[in-house]
């Protein structure tokens, strides 16, 4: 074990270059600091360890350690990392990085490296495990050369034969920037390969604040992962992750708020993830999505499940743009696609205005006519404007839709539909043509039925995990706020909502002309009162035409 060791060395070498150890097979590093400067012609270079050697019983752990190293190499396709340059593990071996931080600056001018804030390249097979938990990368990584793998945590990685790679409870604030062509670029991982049929990659409860900029041609760019590829199977599971960073691409790019490009992965699961970052690629033939730029399957099968997820980022692309998956694509003749979107919300504006482009609120598809496609959108809502050459509030075509809402305009210069163009089976769906909004913000159908009540009845009957508010947004659970006095109304709100989030009550609080009390106990309420239960409120004050509550109704149609 190396414990409480600090290195300030200047290292110039070749082969395996490390701030503490050139190569290792079993090693524990705890509460250590690397502040080294590594240069030379190193195949593998790391702030702590250059290369973790393949062999029996590899067991390397990092705990509460920090690297501020500057690492570079003149070796073509070098593996460079803030902690480890290169590692290969087989047969129940372990590499773990726990409660550690990388502040490294990694820069490449022309050597096409695999570069990561923690690991340059990690290869795992035979039930081995590679785990990063409760760790942070604050370092920026820039590559000017082509054919590089660049990631805030890992440059490139592979997991085969029951191997598991997981990153949990971790944070990236560093910016990733690529100026060369054909680069895999991600806020956490540049490139993931699952060469066998049973490897698993897991991202759980992570946050990215760093900008990811693939300002070059033929790149895969993602807020978390640039490209995730498989040869014959594998699974990718992403849960409770949040991206705040902007994600940018160029011509022939696939750009996504979570993953840029998915190819031939058998099982893809997104659960309770959120994207806040803008996602854009403006040049020739590029696909962009709030979660995935492009998901591709050749002649195999792919199952994509996106559940209880939210996209808040605006998405722009020259070919395909959408709130979740820019395009699900296959050129094969025996491909099988199963895609399910349940209890999801798109709040981002979607734009793909160029010739032959398609914009959709949720996803686009482009498949060979022989492809077996099954797709469903359930208990979900689009709250973003959609603008494209062809434009659809949800998607162009799908198999099944239930409890689906679009609350915004859809504009297409050649073709536009508020929901979809074709659906095999649809029930309980609503768009601008089906709803009106009263002066208190409640949506009604043309026959005066409350839309939120009908949606919640269907959600309960079908066991959906999210419920509907009066503003037609989704919440984990909802309660009722009933008002009488100057206003008589009932609002459905998410548990934890503050009263000031209800538009007309916010006007009442701000005017100073009205008093609002809890009808059960007569306690005064204010803008920041948190709603945790069904409650009845009494609103007193002026009901004249000059009251802000009365004049607000004149602008009530501006919601869309």
XYZ file of C-alpha atoms in Angstrom:
560
model
C 0.000 0.000 0.000
C 1.045 3.543 -0.752
C -0.457 5.931 1.791
C -0.074 9.677 2.370
C 2.452 9.987 -0.456
C 2.858 13.159 -2.545
C 4.830 13.297 -5.797
C 5.979 16.529 -7.499
C 8.283 14.831 -10.003
C 9.046 15.795 -13.582
C 9.074 12.571 -15.589
C 10.305 12.064 -19.135
C 10.253 8.504 -20.373
C 9.030 5.816 -22.740
C 6.855 2.714 -22.468
C 4.993 2.842 -19.082
C 5.250 6.189 -17.291
C 3.624 6.837 -13.903
C 3.839 9.545 -11.263
C 4.305 6.933 -8.523
C 4.602 3.575 -10.314
C 5.433 2.749 -13.923
C 3.497 -0.540 -13.949
C 1.658 -2.580 -11.334
C -0.501 -5.663 -10.907
C -1.783 -5.315 -7.338
C -1.605 -2.011 -5.496
C -3.572 0.121 -3.021
C -3.163 3.904 -3.165
C -4.793 5.848 -0.336
C -4.773 9.554 0.488
C -2.027 10.238 -2.056
C -1.369 13.258 -4.287
C 0.187 13.337 -7.745
C 1.399 16.737 -8.956
C 3.768 15.415 -11.586
C 4.576 16.556 -15.109
C 4.876 13.587 -17.491
C 6.233 13.945 -21.025
C 8.200 11.810 -23.438
C 7.163 8.960 -25.729
C 5.123 6.857 -23.328
C 2.696 4.239 -24.609
C 0.837 4.494 -21.300
C 1.158 7.459 -18.964
C -0.772 8.146 -15.746
C -0.578 10.587 -12.873
C -0.165 7.660 -10.437
C 0.331 4.481 -12.502
C 1.388 4.126 -16.115
C 0.077 0.623 -16.811
C -1.838 -1.948 -14.773
C -0.499 -5.196 -16.192
C -2.677 -8.076 -17.307
C -2.285 -11.156 -15.157
C -3.772 -13.240 -12.389
C -5.295 -11.493 -9.374
C -5.057 -7.894 -10.528
C -6.412 -5.762 -7.687
C -5.751 -2.026 -7.795
C -7.614 0.471 -5.623
C -7.491 4.250 -5.292
C -9.116 5.865 -2.250
C -9.324 9.554 -1.323
C -6.507 10.446 -3.688
C -5.990 13.509 -5.871
C -4.166 14.090 -9.132
C -3.199 17.525 -10.457
C -0.795 16.012 -12.949
C -0.013 17.327 -16.393
C 0.236 14.314 -18.689
C 1.152 14.145 -22.371
C 2.897 11.722 -24.715
C 4.481 11.801 -28.123
C 3.526 8.162 -28.743
C 0.846 7.700 -31.404
C -2.374 6.271 -29.900
C -0.926 6.638 -26.381
C -3.054 5.901 -23.335
C -2.936 8.874 -20.968
C -4.907 9.420 -17.759
C -4.913 11.552 -14.652
C -4.611 8.385 -12.520
C -3.816 5.450 -14.836
C -2.721 5.334 -18.459
C -3.765 1.809 -19.458
C -5.247 -1.238 -17.753
C -6.322 -4.726 -18.819
C -8.195 -7.021 -16.441
C -9.494 -10.578 -16.723
C -11.034 -13.280 -14.516
C -12.612 -11.680 -11.424
C -10.073 -8.869 -11.160
C -10.837 -5.405 -9.763
C -9.927 -1.786 -10.399
C -11.688 0.734 -8.165
C -11.455 4.511 -7.770
C -13.336 5.756 -4.708
C -13.758 9.304 -3.320
C -10.987 10.652 -5.489
C -10.449 13.788 -7.577
C -8.703 14.627 -10.817
C -7.689 18.224 -11.566
C -5.475 17.189 -14.470
C -4.909 19.129 -17.642
C -4.554 16.747 -20.587
C -3.655 18.139 -23.990
C -2.831 16.467 -27.292
C -1.733 18.132 -30.518
C -1.268 15.319 -33.044
C -0.960 11.832 -31.478
C -4.563 10.515 -31.356
C -4.561 9.365 -27.713
C -7.059 7.608 -25.519
C -7.248 10.240 -22.785
C -9.347 10.408 -19.605
C -9.342 12.436 -16.408
C -8.844 9.177 -14.470
C -8.109 6.383 -16.971
C -6.823 6.570 -20.537
C -7.915 3.062 -21.583
C -9.583 0.273 -19.549
C -10.211 -3.242 -20.884
C -12.256 -5.655 -18.757
C -13.303 -9.261 -19.360
C -13.938 -12.555 -17.569
C -16.168 -11.258 -14.747
C -13.725 -8.484 -13.866
C -15.032 -5.230 -12.393
C -14.072 -1.610 -12.950
C -15.765 0.734 -10.488
C -15.616 4.516 -10.041
C -17.657 5.948 -7.151
C -18.044 9.318 -5.404
C -15.309 10.886 -7.497
C -14.879 14.161 -9.372
C -13.085 15.313 -12.490
C -12.409 19.063 -12.678
C -9.784 18.907 -15.411
C -10.193 20.073 -19.013
C -9.151 17.783 -21.864
C -8.397 19.031 -25.376
C -7.394 17.061 -28.468
C -6.377 18.606 -31.780
C -5.710 15.305 -33.532
C -8.038 12.842 -35.241
C -9.144 9.354 -34.128
C -8.967 10.061 -30.380
C -11.059 8.814 -27.465
C -11.622 11.626 -24.962
C -13.601 11.439 -21.674
C -13.731 13.289 -18.365
C -13.272 9.966 -16.505
C -12.257 7.363 -19.111
C -10.961 7.857 -22.638
C -11.822 4.395 -23.959
C -13.143 1.249 -22.281
C -14.371 -2.249 -23.097
C -16.387 -4.779 -21.109
C -16.905 -8.361 -22.310
C -17.712 -11.846 -20.991
C -19.767 -10.804 -17.944
C -17.460 -7.912 -17.085
C -19.058 -4.921 -15.378
C -18.035 -1.284 -15.705
C -19.865 1.154 -13.440
C -19.604 4.835 -12.575
C -21.733 6.015 -9.640
C -22.328 9.165 -7.607
C -19.673 11.093 -9.497
C -19.275 14.563 -11.003
C -17.570 16.090 -14.020
C -17.019 19.847 -14.277
C -14.208 19.741 -16.840
C -14.762 20.724 -20.459
C -14.031 18.238 -23.242
C -12.971 19.697 -26.582
C -12.023 18.000 -29.845
C -10.736 19.805 -32.918
C -9.731 16.776 -34.999
C -11.964 14.468 -37.033
C -13.384 11.051 -36.078
C -13.219 11.550 -32.314
C -15.312 9.839 -29.617
C -15.964 12.498 -26.988
C -17.936 12.353 -23.715
C -18.229 14.210 -20.429
C -17.487 10.912 -18.639
C -16.398 8.361 -21.269
C -15.265 8.854 -24.850
C -15.796 5.327 -26.179
C -17.295 2.166 -24.654
C -17.060 -1.193 -26.447
C -18.932 -4.317 -25.369
C -17.322 -7.000 -27.580
C -19.064 -10.006 -25.979
C -22.736 -10.743 -25.488
C -23.001 -10.260 -21.732
C -20.961 -7.201 -20.701
C -22.747 -4.456 -18.783
C -22.063 -0.731 -18.526
C -23.827 1.186 -15.736
C -24.043 4.930 -15.074
C -25.907 5.793 -11.868
C -26.535 9.068 -10.043
C -23.861 11.066 -11.868
C -23.798 14.729 -12.881
C -22.067 16.476 -15.758
C -21.567 20.259 -15.717
C -18.810 20.356 -18.328
C -19.284 21.509 -21.913
C -18.601 18.800 -24.483
C -17.559 20.290 -27.822
C -16.903 18.116 -30.863
C -16.139 20.960 -33.231
C -15.018 18.704 -36.067
C -16.282 16.167 -38.584
C -17.481 12.568 -38.020
C -17.487 12.673 -34.214
C -19.755 11.052 -31.632
C -20.398 13.521 -28.827
C -22.339 12.964 -25.584
C -22.863 14.673 -22.246
C -21.778 11.404 -20.595
C -20.681 8.963 -23.323
C -19.519 9.743 -26.861
C -20.083 6.287 -28.372
C -21.310 3.005 -26.915
C -20.813 0.077 -29.287
C -21.272 -3.694 -29.218
C -20.393 -6.490 -31.601
C -22.894 -9.108 -30.446
C -24.877 -7.818 -27.483
C -24.397 -6.214 -24.109
C -26.411 -3.872 -21.900
C -26.252 -0.174 -21.059
C -28.158 1.070 -18.011
C -28.292 4.767 -17.092
C -30.295 5.842 -14.046
C -30.642 9.082 -12.068
C -28.040 10.959 -14.100
C -28.229 14.688 -14.864
C -26.507 16.648 -17.595
C -26.190 20.452 -17.399
C -23.409 20.869 -19.948
C -23.957 22.061 -23.518
C -23.143 19.416 -26.119
C -21.982 20.581 -29.554
C -21.192 18.824 -32.808
C -20.374 19.476 -36.431
C -20.921 17.766 -39.766
C -21.552 13.986 -39.861
C -21.821 13.919 -36.070
C -24.151 12.138 -33.656
C -24.773 14.350 -30.642
C -26.752 13.573 -27.462
C -27.275 15.021 -23.998
C -26.438 11.603 -22.482
C -24.946 9.451 -25.313
C -23.907 10.579 -28.776
C -24.091 7.244 -30.600
C -25.417 3.792 -29.638
C -24.648 0.970 -32.049
C -25.779 -2.666 -31.847
C -26.408 -2.633 -28.085
C -29.025 -5.297 -27.322
C -30.511 -3.618 -24.238
C -30.571 0.115 -23.482
C -32.297 1.468 -20.372
C -32.687 5.105 -19.319
C -34.456 5.519 -15.967
C -35.096 8.843 -14.220
C -32.430 10.819 -16.099
C -32.580 14.536 -16.892
C -30.895 16.638 -19.548
C -30.762 20.423 -19.067
C -28.026 21.138 -21.604
C -28.470 22.488 -25.126
C -27.666 19.890 -27.787
C -26.762 21.083 -31.266
C -24.995 20.217 -34.519
C -25.597 22.579 -37.402
C -23.505 21.331 -40.296
C -24.121 18.628 -42.920
C -25.842 15.341 -41.987
C -25.882 15.385 -38.211
C -28.350 13.877 -35.731
C -29.075 15.288 -32.272
C -31.256 14.192 -29.347
C -31.794 15.345 -25.781
C -30.617 11.881 -24.672
C -29.174 10.039 -27.721
C -28.052 11.425 -31.072
C -28.442 8.185 -33.015
C -29.210 4.576 -32.018
C -28.195 2.150 -34.764
C -28.818 -1.552 -35.273
C -27.421 -3.504 -38.222
C -29.088 -6.909 -38.644
C -29.622 -7.678 -34.957
C -32.107 -6.399 -32.400
C -32.214 -3.491 -29.998
C -34.540 -2.792 -27.090
C -34.640 0.807 -25.891
C -36.544 1.755 -22.741
C -36.769 5.379 -21.600
C -38.841 5.838 -18.463
C -39.556 8.726 -16.057
C -37.031 10.922 -17.855
C -37.025 14.627 -18.721
C -35.361 16.685 -21.417
C -35.194 20.427 -20.735
C -32.515 21.247 -23.305
C -33.147 22.792 -26.714
C -32.091 20.489 -29.563
C -30.944 21.614 -33.034
C -29.704 19.461 -35.924
C -29.360 19.498 -39.694
C -30.820 15.982 -40.237
C -32.766 14.547 -37.279
C -33.593 16.327 -34.031
C -35.739 15.194 -31.104
C -36.240 15.517 -27.373
C -34.945 12.021 -26.601
C -33.494 10.036 -29.542
C -32.461 11.968 -32.639
C -33.002 8.905 -34.819
C -33.417 5.157 -34.371
C -31.750 3.873 -37.524
C -31.087 0.601 -39.349
C -29.905 -0.310 -42.828
C -30.376 -4.061 -42.296
C -33.165 -6.277 -43.574
C -33.634 -8.464 -40.478
C -33.357 -5.801 -37.765
C -35.729 -5.756 -34.794
C -36.493 -2.624 -32.804
C -38.482 -2.433 -29.591
C -38.706 1.103 -28.219
C -40.740 2.182 -25.204
C -41.135 5.717 -23.830
C -43.128 5.849 -20.585
C -43.867 8.777 -18.240
C -41.414 11.126 -19.965
C -41.446 14.887 -20.493
C -39.828 16.950 -23.222
C -39.647 20.666 -22.381
C -36.953 21.546 -24.913
C -37.595 23.307 -28.212
C -36.707 21.059 -31.162
C -35.439 22.410 -34.496
C -34.283 20.752 -37.735
C -35.213 23.276 -40.440
C -32.872 22.293 -43.301
C -33.779 20.400 -46.464
C -34.846 16.772 -45.850
C -34.628 17.225 -42.062
C -37.083 15.865 -39.482
C -37.883 17.262 -36.031
C -39.951 15.425 -33.406
C -40.768 15.953 -29.756
C -39.675 12.439 -28.731
C -37.887 10.396 -31.417
C -37.446 9.758 -35.136
C -37.042 6.465 -36.994
C -35.343 5.534 -40.264
C -35.501 1.833 -41.059
C -35.472 -0.523 -43.992
C -39.025 -1.482 -44.968
C -38.394 -5.059 -43.801
C -37.388 -4.009 -40.304
C -39.598 -5.267 -37.502
C -40.401 -2.122 -35.508
C -42.459 -1.889 -32.329
C -42.634 1.489 -30.583
C -44.817 2.901 -27.812
C -45.242 6.279 -26.116
C -47.176 6.043 -22.850
C -48.214 8.622 -20.238
C -45.924 11.277 -21.684
C -46.005 14.936 -22.707
C -44.255 17.257 -25.122
C -44.062 20.861 -23.901
C -41.505 22.072 -26.452
C -42.029 23.873 -29.744
C -41.121 21.708 -32.755
C -39.860 23.211 -36.003
C -38.532 21.301 -39.010
C -38.784 20.638 -42.687
C -41.042 17.828 -41.495
C -42.191 18.210 -37.890
C -44.134 16.079 -35.405
C -45.187 16.803 -31.828
C -44.305 13.249 -30.731
C -42.951 11.271 -33.717
C -43.821 10.483 -37.322
C -45.133 6.964 -36.755
C -45.425 4.497 -33.906
C -47.183 1.316 -32.880
C -48.959 2.300 -29.693
C -49.808 5.557 -27.894
C -51.733 6.030 -24.668
C -52.179 9.023 -22.333
C -50.090 11.299 -24.545
C -50.219 15.109 -24.712
C -48.647 17.811 -26.874
C -49.146 21.340 -25.530
C -47.162 23.322 -28.114
C -47.209 24.389 -31.744
C -45.569 22.267 -34.437
C -44.280 24.033 -37.560
C -43.107 22.209 -40.680
C -42.278 23.919 -43.944
C -43.388 20.858 -45.936
C -45.258 18.699 -43.396
C -46.414 19.034 -39.773
C -48.550 17.082 -37.316
C -49.372 18.073 -33.741
C -48.889 14.488 -32.533
C -47.973 11.950 -35.259
C -48.687 11.074 -38.860
C -49.441 7.395 -38.324
C -50.179 5.232 -35.284
C -51.442 1.641 -35.179
C -53.262 1.976 -31.868
C -53.918 5.166 -29.890
C -56.188 6.197 -27.013
C -56.425 9.051 -24.509
C -54.369 11.623 -26.429
C -54.637 15.409 -26.593
C -53.123 18.315 -28.538
C -53.862 22.017 -29.069
C -56.816 21.098 -31.251
C -58.433 19.171 -28.401
C -58.024 21.528 -25.429
C -58.853 24.964 -24.084
C -57.332 26.664 -21.050
C -59.425 28.731 -18.679
C -58.365 31.927 -16.899
C -57.139 29.914 -13.895
C -54.799 27.738 -15.954
C -56.938 24.588 -16.097
C -57.158 22.589 -19.328
C -60.566 21.412 -20.571
C -61.751 19.428 -23.555
C -64.348 20.833 -25.943
C -67.064 19.067 -23.915
C -65.847 20.702 -20.642
C -64.036 17.702 -19.175
C -60.863 18.428 -17.185
C -57.897 16.984 -19.064
C -55.788 16.347 -15.946
C -58.619 14.374 -14.318
C -58.991 12.124 -17.360
C -55.239 11.602 -17.693
C -54.866 10.731 -14.007
C -57.717 8.239 -14.193
C -55.913 6.451 -17.051
C -52.565 6.661 -15.260
C -53.993 5.025 -12.151
C -55.814 2.328 -14.104
C -52.673 1.403 -16.065
C -50.220 1.639 -13.164
C -48.043 4.409 -14.617
C -45.459 5.775 -12.215
C -46.124 9.471 -12.870
C -49.278 11.559 -12.358
C -50.528 14.710 -14.099
C -50.812 18.269 -12.808
C -53.299 20.901 -13.962
C -50.615 22.452 -16.192
C -50.205 19.038 -17.869
C -46.777 18.342 -16.477
C -45.806 15.050 -14.811
C -45.054 14.551 -11.111
C -44.267 11.519 -8.947
C -47.370 12.232 -6.865
C -50.019 14.946 -6.893
C -52.380 16.646 -4.438
C -55.304 19.042 -4.800
C -55.406 22.740 -3.922
C -59.033 23.903 -3.794
C -59.805 27.634 -3.588
C -62.917 29.597 -2.747
C -63.635 33.280 -2.177
C -62.535 35.684 -4.930
C -61.571 32.634 -7.000
C -63.267 29.250 -6.957
C -61.020 26.661 -8.520
C -59.223 23.344 -7.986
C -55.617 22.834 -9.042
C -53.761 19.533 -9.239
C -50.100 20.079 -8.276
C -47.052 17.974 -7.585
C -46.211 17.265 -3.943
C -43.601 19.848 -2.926
C -44.941 22.586 -5.203
C -45.011 26.087 -3.676
C -48.243 28.064 -3.974
C -46.447 30.791 -5.918
C -45.856 28.321 -8.738
C -49.584 28.490 -9.483
C -49.678 31.432 -11.852
C -52.833 33.142 -10.700
C -51.952 32.718 -7.004
C -48.564 34.271 -7.706
C -50.388 37.324 -9.075
C -52.511 37.457 -5.942
C -49.481 37.366 -3.646
C -47.620 39.995 -5.673
C -50.572 42.416 -5.889
C -50.867 42.977 -2.158
C -54.630 43.293 -2.644
C -55.481 39.766 -1.569
C -55.082 37.637 1.525
C -54.828 33.849 1.239
C -55.315 31.596 4.256
C -55.499 27.873 4.928
C -59.214 27.188 5.344
C -58.549 24.385 7.827
C -56.638 26.432 10.419
C -56.880 30.053 9.178
C -53.072 30.348 8.993
C -51.848 32.937 6.520
C -50.155 31.535 3.415
C -47.523 33.122 1.193
C -45.708 32.663 -2.111
C -43.287 30.095 -0.604
C -45.843 27.875 1.157
C -45.032 24.259 0.237
C -47.962 22.019 -0.678
C -47.601 18.554 0.857
C -51.262 17.507 1.219
C -54.698 18.171 -0.169
C -55.621 21.631 1.049
C -58.387 24.195 0.815
C -57.537 27.892 0.698
C -59.637 31.013 1.056
C -58.816 34.072 -1.086
C -60.171 37.418 0.071
C -59.818 40.886 -1.418
C -61.010 42.878 -4.400
C -62.981 41.155 -7.148
C -63.314 44.278 -9.309
C -62.278 44.419 -12.958
C -59.099 46.258 -11.920
C -57.947 43.339 -9.810
C -54.867 41.571 -11.245
C -56.771 38.291 -10.853
C -59.476 39.513 -13.169
C -57.225 41.225 -15.715
C -55.015 38.123 -15.967
C -57.740 36.307 -17.882
C -57.208 38.576 -20.893
C -53.802 36.970 -21.527
C -54.715 33.407 -20.626
C -54.438 32.122 -24.202
C -50.714 33.003 -24.419
C -49.620 29.706 -22.813
C -48.788 28.130 -26.143
